[in-house]
Amino acid sequence: MRTGQVSVVPSSVIASVSSYEDAHRTVGYLRSYGMDAASLEVVGAGLRRAERQRAIPVARLTGAGALQGALLGVLAAIFVTLVAQTTLTGLAVVVWGFVYGALIGGLWGLFKGLVRNRPDAVSIEIVPTRYEVRCPPEELSIARTLLADAADIDDGRVEREVIADAPQHEPKPRTEKDAA
């Protein structure tokens, strides 16, 4: 980091909550009492690896493919009726475009469902187990005071704890030299 440059990552943890919505609500509460939004940050903590299988039913993929194909077939049929000369009426061309589009789209969806939709294909994600709301150390006492008075935000459903090892700013004891 260059000299004179300020770190943009707040370093003091104000609260640790179990869901992102609760952390967002906490930030909104602090902002409503005048804290600067640029100084507050929500950080995911306690990361873990989650594996999910993403298999979509074959019938659903077939139906979605048929619907998409039918729409493309209708658009192609409208283009043909406007550009080409045919012995069929415009309505017949649109109906045939719908039928052929649905047939080809359905077959494509079936192929995709049978071949590409493998239930053994697993997606791996890194997800946080909790979210921390952070702020600069200068604003820590203000944020703690606001959250201590936050009876309307802490409705009992939220597991909220104020981190105890955050730095405390206590006044220095007065000496005789300061009194003079």
PDB file of C-alpha atoms in Angstrom:
ATOM      1  CA  MET A   1       0.000   0.000   0.000  1.00  0.00           C
ATOM      2  CA  ARG A   2       1.315   3.440  -0.915  1.00  0.00           C
ATOM      3  CA  THR A   3       2.035   6.037   1.715  1.00  0.00           C
ATOM      4  CA  GLY A   4      -0.853   8.355   2.468  1.00  0.00           C
ATOM      5  CA  GLN A   5      -3.403   5.837   1.172  1.00  0.00           C
ATOM      6  CA  VAL A   6      -6.190   4.818   3.526  1.00  0.00           C
ATOM      7  CA  SER A   7      -7.349   1.213   3.790  1.00  0.00           C
ATOM      8  CA  VAL A   8     -10.883   0.734   2.492  1.00  0.00           C
ATOM      9  CA  VAL A   9     -11.508  -2.452   4.485  1.00  0.00           C
ATOM     10  CA  PRO A  10     -13.025  -1.692   7.894  1.00  0.00           C
ATOM     11  CA  SER A  11     -11.279  -3.607  10.619  1.00  0.00           C
ATOM     12  CA  SER A  12     -13.603  -3.713  13.643  1.00  0.00           C
ATOM     13  CA  VAL A  13     -16.422  -6.234  13.844  1.00  0.00           C
ATOM     14  CA  ILE A  14     -19.657  -4.693  15.131  1.00  0.00           C
ATOM     15  CA  ALA A  15     -22.001  -7.674  14.856  1.00  0.00           C
ATOM     16  CA  SER A  16     -21.983 -11.266  13.653  1.00  0.00           C
ATOM     17  CA  VAL A  17     -25.276 -12.635  12.297  1.00  0.00           C
ATOM     18  CA  SER A  18     -26.370 -15.890  10.694  1.00  0.00           C
ATOM     19  CA  SER A  19     -27.962 -14.583   7.467  1.00  0.00           C
ATOM     20  CA  TYR A  20     -27.183 -11.914   4.898  1.00  0.00           C
ATOM     21  CA  GLU A  21     -30.648 -10.364   5.281  1.00  0.00           C
ATOM     22  CA  ASP A  22     -30.016  -9.770   8.992  1.00  0.00           C
ATOM     23  CA  ALA A  23     -26.636  -8.200   8.236  1.00  0.00           C
ATOM     24  CA  HIS A  24     -28.229  -5.976   5.586  1.00  0.00           C
ATOM     25  CA  ARG A  25     -30.929  -4.984   8.070  1.00  0.00           C
ATOM     26  CA  THR A  26     -28.243  -4.119  10.640  1.00  0.00           C
ATOM     27  CA  VAL A  27     -26.433  -1.901   8.122  1.00  0.00           C
ATOM     28  CA  GLY A  28     -29.736  -0.240   7.195  1.00  0.00           C
ATOM     29  CA  TYR A  29     -30.441   0.418  10.876  1.00  0.00           C
ATOM     30  CA  LEU A  30     -27.016   1.997  11.401  1.00  0.00           C
ATOM     31  CA  ARG A  31     -27.394   4.101   8.255  1.00  0.00           C
ATOM     32  CA  SER A  32     -30.795   5.349   9.433  1.00  0.00           C
ATOM     33  CA  TYR A  33     -29.060   6.841  12.477  1.00  0.00           C
ATOM     34  CA  GLY A  34     -26.491   8.703  10.409  1.00  0.00           C
ATOM     35  CA  MET A  35     -23.547   6.345  10.009  1.00  0.00           C
ATOM     36  CA  ASP A  36     -21.820   6.635   6.656  1.00  0.00           C
ATOM     37  CA  ALA A  37     -22.703   3.787   4.294  1.00  0.00           C
ATOM     38  CA  ALA A  38     -19.211   3.817   2.792  1.00  0.00           C
ATOM     39  CA  SER A  39     -17.698   3.007   6.184  1.00  0.00           C
ATOM     40  CA  LEU A  40     -19.914  -0.037   6.814  1.00  0.00           C
ATOM     41  CA  GLU A  41     -19.262  -3.387   5.218  1.00  0.00           C
ATOM     42  CA  VAL A  42     -20.839  -6.849   5.276  1.00  0.00           C
ATOM     43  CA  VAL A  43     -18.273  -9.643   5.109  1.00  0.00           C
ATOM     44  CA  GLY A  44     -18.910 -13.384   4.825  1.00  0.00           C
ATOM     45  CA  ALA A  45     -17.038 -15.356   7.478  1.00  0.00           C
ATOM     46  CA  GLY A  46     -16.651 -19.013   8.374  1.00  0.00           C
ATOM     47  CA  LEU A  47     -16.501 -20.212   4.782  1.00  0.00           C
ATOM     48  CA  ARG A  48     -17.431 -23.793   3.955  1.00  0.00           C
ATOM     49  CA  ARG A  49     -17.696 -25.851   0.792  1.00  0.00           C
ATOM     50  CA  ALA A  50     -21.179 -26.820  -0.378  1.00  0.00           C
ATOM     51  CA  GLU A  51     -21.838 -29.409  -3.078  1.00  0.00           C
ATOM     52  CA  ARG A  52     -25.130 -29.313  -4.950  1.00  0.00           C
ATOM     53  CA  GLN A  53     -26.529 -31.586  -7.605  1.00  0.00           C
ATOM     54  CA  ARG A  54     -28.281 -29.710 -10.355  1.00  0.00           C
ATOM     55  CA  ALA A  55     -30.468 -32.196 -12.193  1.00  0.00           C
ATOM     56  CA  ILE A  56     -33.573 -30.787 -13.875  1.00  0.00           C
ATOM     57  CA  PRO A  57     -36.339 -33.284 -14.765  1.00  0.00           C
ATOM     58  CA  VAL A  58     -36.254 -34.411 -18.407  1.00  0.00           C
ATOM     59  CA  ALA A  59     -39.961 -33.626 -18.916  1.00  0.00           C
ATOM     60  CA  ARG A  60     -39.406 -30.054 -17.753  1.00  0.00           C
ATOM     61  CA  LEU A  61     -36.474 -29.555 -20.143  1.00  0.00           C
ATOM     62  CA  THR A  62     -38.502 -31.085 -22.997  1.00  0.00           C
ATOM     63  CA  GLY A  63     -41.459 -28.783 -22.338  1.00  0.00           C
ATOM     64  CA  ALA A  64     -39.252 -25.702 -22.068  1.00  0.00           C
ATOM     65  CA  GLY A  65     -37.490 -26.648 -25.314  1.00  0.00           C
ATOM     66  CA  ALA A  66     -40.822 -27.169 -27.077  1.00  0.00           C
ATOM     67  CA  LEU A  67     -42.080 -23.764 -25.936  1.00  0.00           C
ATOM     68  CA  GLN A  68     -38.920 -21.997 -27.072  1.00  0.00           C
ATOM     69  CA  GLY A  69     -38.947 -23.856 -30.380  1.00  0.00           C
ATOM     70  CA  ALA A  70     -42.614 -22.957 -30.949  1.00  0.00           C
ATOM     71  CA  LEU A  71     -41.873 -19.275 -30.387  1.00  0.00           C
ATOM     72  CA  LEU A  72     -38.920 -19.380 -32.772  1.00  0.00           C
ATOM     73  CA  GLY A  73     -41.041 -21.276 -35.314  1.00  0.00           C
ATOM     74  CA  VAL A  74     -43.766 -18.619 -35.158  1.00  0.00           C
ATOM     75  CA  LEU A  75     -41.202 -15.841 -35.630  1.00  0.00           C
ATOM     76  CA  ALA A  76     -39.687 -17.674 -38.616  1.00  0.00           C
ATOM     77  CA  ALA A  77     -43.169 -18.250 -40.094  1.00  0.00           C
ATOM     78  CA  ILE A  78     -44.034 -14.553 -39.776  1.00  0.00           C
ATOM     79  CA  PHE A  79     -40.809 -13.696 -41.552  1.00  0.00           C
ATOM     80  CA  VAL A  80     -41.613 -16.208 -44.336  1.00  0.00           C
ATOM     81  CA  THR A  81     -45.125 -14.799 -44.834  1.00  0.00           C
ATOM     82  CA  LEU A  82     -43.722 -11.290 -45.152  1.00  0.00           C
ATOM     83  CA  VAL A  83     -40.856 -12.122 -47.519  1.00  0.00           C
ATOM     84  CA  ALA A  84     -41.638 -15.245 -49.556  1.00  0.00           C
ATOM     85  CA  GLN A  85     -44.508 -16.098 -51.865  1.00  0.00           C
ATOM     86  CA  THR A  86     -46.218 -19.352 -50.942  1.00  0.00           C
ATOM     87  CA  THR A  87     -49.332 -21.184 -52.011  1.00  0.00           C
ATOM     88  CA  LEU A  88     -50.436 -21.415 -48.353  1.00  0.00           C
ATOM     89  CA  THR A  89     -52.232 -18.659 -46.482  1.00  0.00           C
ATOM     90  CA  GLY A  90     -50.364 -16.674 -43.842  1.00  0.00           C
ATOM     91  CA  LEU A  91     -52.218 -18.393 -41.018  1.00  0.00           C
ATOM     92  CA  ALA A  92     -51.298 -21.851 -42.338  1.00  0.00           C
ATOM     93  CA  VAL A  93     -47.614 -20.869 -42.529  1.00  0.00           C
ATOM     94  CA  VAL A  94     -47.710 -19.600 -38.930  1.00  0.00           C
ATOM     95  CA  VAL A  95     -49.402 -22.806 -37.717  1.00  0.00           C
ATOM     96  CA  TRP A  96     -46.839 -24.986 -39.532  1.00  0.00           C
ATOM     97  CA  GLY A  97     -44.029 -22.832 -38.059  1.00  0.00           C
ATOM     98  CA  PHE A  98     -45.493 -23.353 -34.600  1.00  0.00           C
ATOM     99  CA  VAL A  99     -45.779 -27.129 -35.079  1.00  0.00           C
ATOM    100  CA  TYR A 100     -42.325 -27.626 -36.561  1.00  0.00           C
ATOM    101  CA  GLY A 101     -40.725 -25.294 -34.008  1.00  0.00           C
ATOM    102  CA  ALA A 102     -42.382 -27.105 -31.106  1.00  0.00           C
ATOM    103  CA  LEU A 103     -41.318 -30.483 -32.526  1.00  0.00           C
ATOM    104  CA  ILE A 104     -37.682 -29.494 -33.051  1.00  0.00           C
ATOM    105  CA  GLY A 105     -37.502 -27.598 -29.743  1.00  0.00           C
ATOM    106  CA  GLY A 106     -39.027 -30.534 -27.879  1.00  0.00           C
ATOM    107  CA  LEU A 107     -36.535 -32.952 -29.409  1.00  0.00           C
ATOM    108  CA  TRP A 108     -33.686 -30.613 -28.549  1.00  0.00           C
ATOM    109  CA  GLY A 109     -34.925 -30.343 -24.934  1.00  0.00           C
ATOM    110  CA  LEU A 110     -35.276 -34.133 -24.714  1.00  0.00           C
ATOM    111  CA  PHE A 111     -31.722 -34.578 -26.038  1.00  0.00           C
ATOM    112  CA  LYS A 112     -30.433 -32.017 -23.564  1.00  0.00           C
ATOM    113  CA  GLY A 113     -32.298 -33.705 -20.710  1.00  0.00           C
ATOM    114  CA  LEU A 114     -31.074 -37.192 -21.522  1.00  0.00           C
ATOM    115  CA  VAL A 115     -27.472 -36.462 -22.429  1.00  0.00           C
ATOM    116  CA  ARG A 116     -26.339 -33.238 -20.793  1.00  0.00           C
ATOM    117  CA  ASN A 117     -28.460 -33.294 -17.636  1.00  0.00           C
ATOM    118  CA  ARG A 118     -26.384 -35.714 -15.597  1.00  0.00           C
ATOM    119  CA  PRO A 119     -27.344 -36.012 -11.936  1.00  0.00           C
ATOM    120  CA  ASP A 120     -23.741 -36.905 -11.141  1.00  0.00           C
ATOM    121  CA  ALA A 121     -22.610 -33.446 -12.250  1.00  0.00           C
ATOM    122  CA  VAL A 122     -22.032 -31.605  -8.991  1.00  0.00           C
ATOM    123  CA  SER A 123     -21.503 -27.888  -8.612  1.00  0.00           C
ATOM    124  CA  ILE A 124     -19.261 -26.788  -5.768  1.00  0.00           C
ATOM    125  CA  GLU A 125     -19.763 -23.438  -4.077  1.00  0.00           C
ATOM    126  CA  ILE A 126     -18.022 -21.686  -1.215  1.00  0.00           C
ATOM    127  CA  VAL A 127     -20.652 -20.245   1.139  1.00  0.00           C
ATOM    128  CA  PRO A 128     -20.263 -18.353   4.430  1.00  0.00           C
ATOM    129  CA  THR A 129     -21.727 -19.724   7.653  1.00  0.00           C
ATOM    130  CA  ARG A 130     -22.146 -16.259   9.178  1.00  0.00           C
ATOM    131  CA  TYR A 131     -21.886 -12.611   8.146  1.00  0.00           C
ATOM    132  CA  GLU A 132     -19.975  -9.901   9.983  1.00  0.00           C
ATOM    133  CA  VAL A 133     -20.835  -6.209   9.922  1.00  0.00           C
ATOM    134  CA  ARG A 134     -17.630  -4.165  10.123  1.00  0.00           C
ATOM    135  CA  CYS A 135     -16.745  -0.506  10.554  1.00  0.00           C
ATOM    136  CA  PRO A 136     -13.606   1.609  11.121  1.00  0.00           C
ATOM    137  CA  PRO A 137     -12.233   1.589  14.679  1.00  0.00           C
ATOM    138  CA  GLU A 138     -13.066   5.311  15.087  1.00  0.00           C
ATOM    139  CA  GLU A 139     -16.790   4.604  14.736  1.00  0.00           C
ATOM    140  CA  LEU A 140     -16.876   1.409  16.802  1.00  0.00           C
ATOM    141  CA  SER A 141     -18.219   2.984  19.997  1.00  0.00           C
ATOM    142  CA  ILE A 142     -21.003   4.796  18.108  1.00  0.00           C
ATOM    143  CA  ALA A 143     -22.056   1.612  16.315  1.00  0.00           C
ATOM    144  CA  ARG A 144     -22.024  -0.422  19.535  1.00  0.00           C
ATOM    145  CA  THR A 145     -24.156   2.180  21.288  1.00  0.00           C
ATOM    146  CA  LEU A 146     -26.669   2.192  18.446  1.00  0.00           C
ATOM    147  CA  LEU A 147     -26.864  -1.607  18.338  1.00  0.00           C
ATOM    148  CA  ALA A 148     -27.225  -1.825  22.126  1.00  0.00           C
ATOM    149  CA  ASP A 149     -30.302   0.421  21.844  1.00  0.00           C
ATOM    150  CA  ALA A 150     -31.677  -1.533  18.875  1.00  0.00           C
ATOM    151  CA  ALA A 151     -34.675  -3.236  20.442  1.00  0.00           C
ATOM    152  CA  ASP A 152     -36.662  -2.934  17.214  1.00  0.00           C
ATOM    153  CA  ILE A 153     -34.045  -4.697  15.083  1.00  0.00           C
ATOM    154  CA  ASP A 154     -33.293  -7.552  17.499  1.00  0.00           C
ATOM    155  CA  ASP A 155     -36.577  -9.451  17.503  1.00  0.00           C
ATOM    156  CA  GLY A 156     -35.264 -12.671  19.038  1.00  0.00           C
ATOM    157  CA  ARG A 157     -34.898 -14.519  15.711  1.00  0.00           C
ATOM    158  CA  VAL A 158     -31.451 -13.107  15.049  1.00  0.00           C
ATOM    159  CA  GLU A 159     -28.385 -14.543  16.716  1.00  0.00           C
ATOM    160  CA  ARG A 160     -26.513 -11.303  17.341  1.00  0.00           C
ATOM    161  CA  GLU A 161     -23.385 -10.936  19.380  1.00  0.00           C
ATOM    162  CA  VAL A 162     -21.081  -8.005  19.780  1.00  0.00           C
ATOM    163  CA  ILE A 163     -17.516  -9.171  19.466  1.00  0.00           C
ATOM    164  CA  ALA A 164     -15.790  -8.769  22.822  1.00  0.00           C
ATOM    165  CA  ASP A 165     -12.187  -8.621  21.640  1.00  0.00           C
ATOM    166  CA  ALA A 166     -12.688  -5.493  19.510  1.00  0.00           C
ATOM    167  CA  PRO A 167     -10.502  -2.602  20.686  1.00  0.00           C
ATOM    168  CA  GLN A 168     -12.064  -0.432  23.370  1.00  0.00           C
ATOM    169  CA  HIS A 169     -11.359   3.302  23.565  1.00  0.00           C
ATOM    170  CA  GLU A 170     -11.305   4.122  27.267  1.00  0.00           C
ATOM    171  CA  PRO A 171     -10.278   7.530  28.617  1.00  0.00           C
ATOM    172  CA  LYS A 172      -6.902   7.840  30.298  1.00  0.00           C
ATOM    173  CA  PRO A 173      -6.960   8.271  34.078  1.00  0.00           C
ATOM    174  CA  ARG A 174      -6.321  11.830  35.184  1.00  0.00           C
ATOM    175  CA  THR A 175      -3.120  12.604  37.023  1.00  0.00           C
ATOM    176  CA  GLU A 176      -2.165  15.547  39.230  1.00  0.00           C
ATOM    177  CA  LYS A 177      -0.200  17.062  36.355  1.00  0.00           C
ATOM    178  CA  ASP A 178      -3.371  17.116  34.144  1.00  0.00           C
ATOM    179  CA  ALA A 179      -5.390  18.812  36.893  1.00  0.00           C
ATOM    180  CA  ALA A 180      -2.935  21.728  37.179  1.00  0.00           C
TER     181      ALA A 180
END
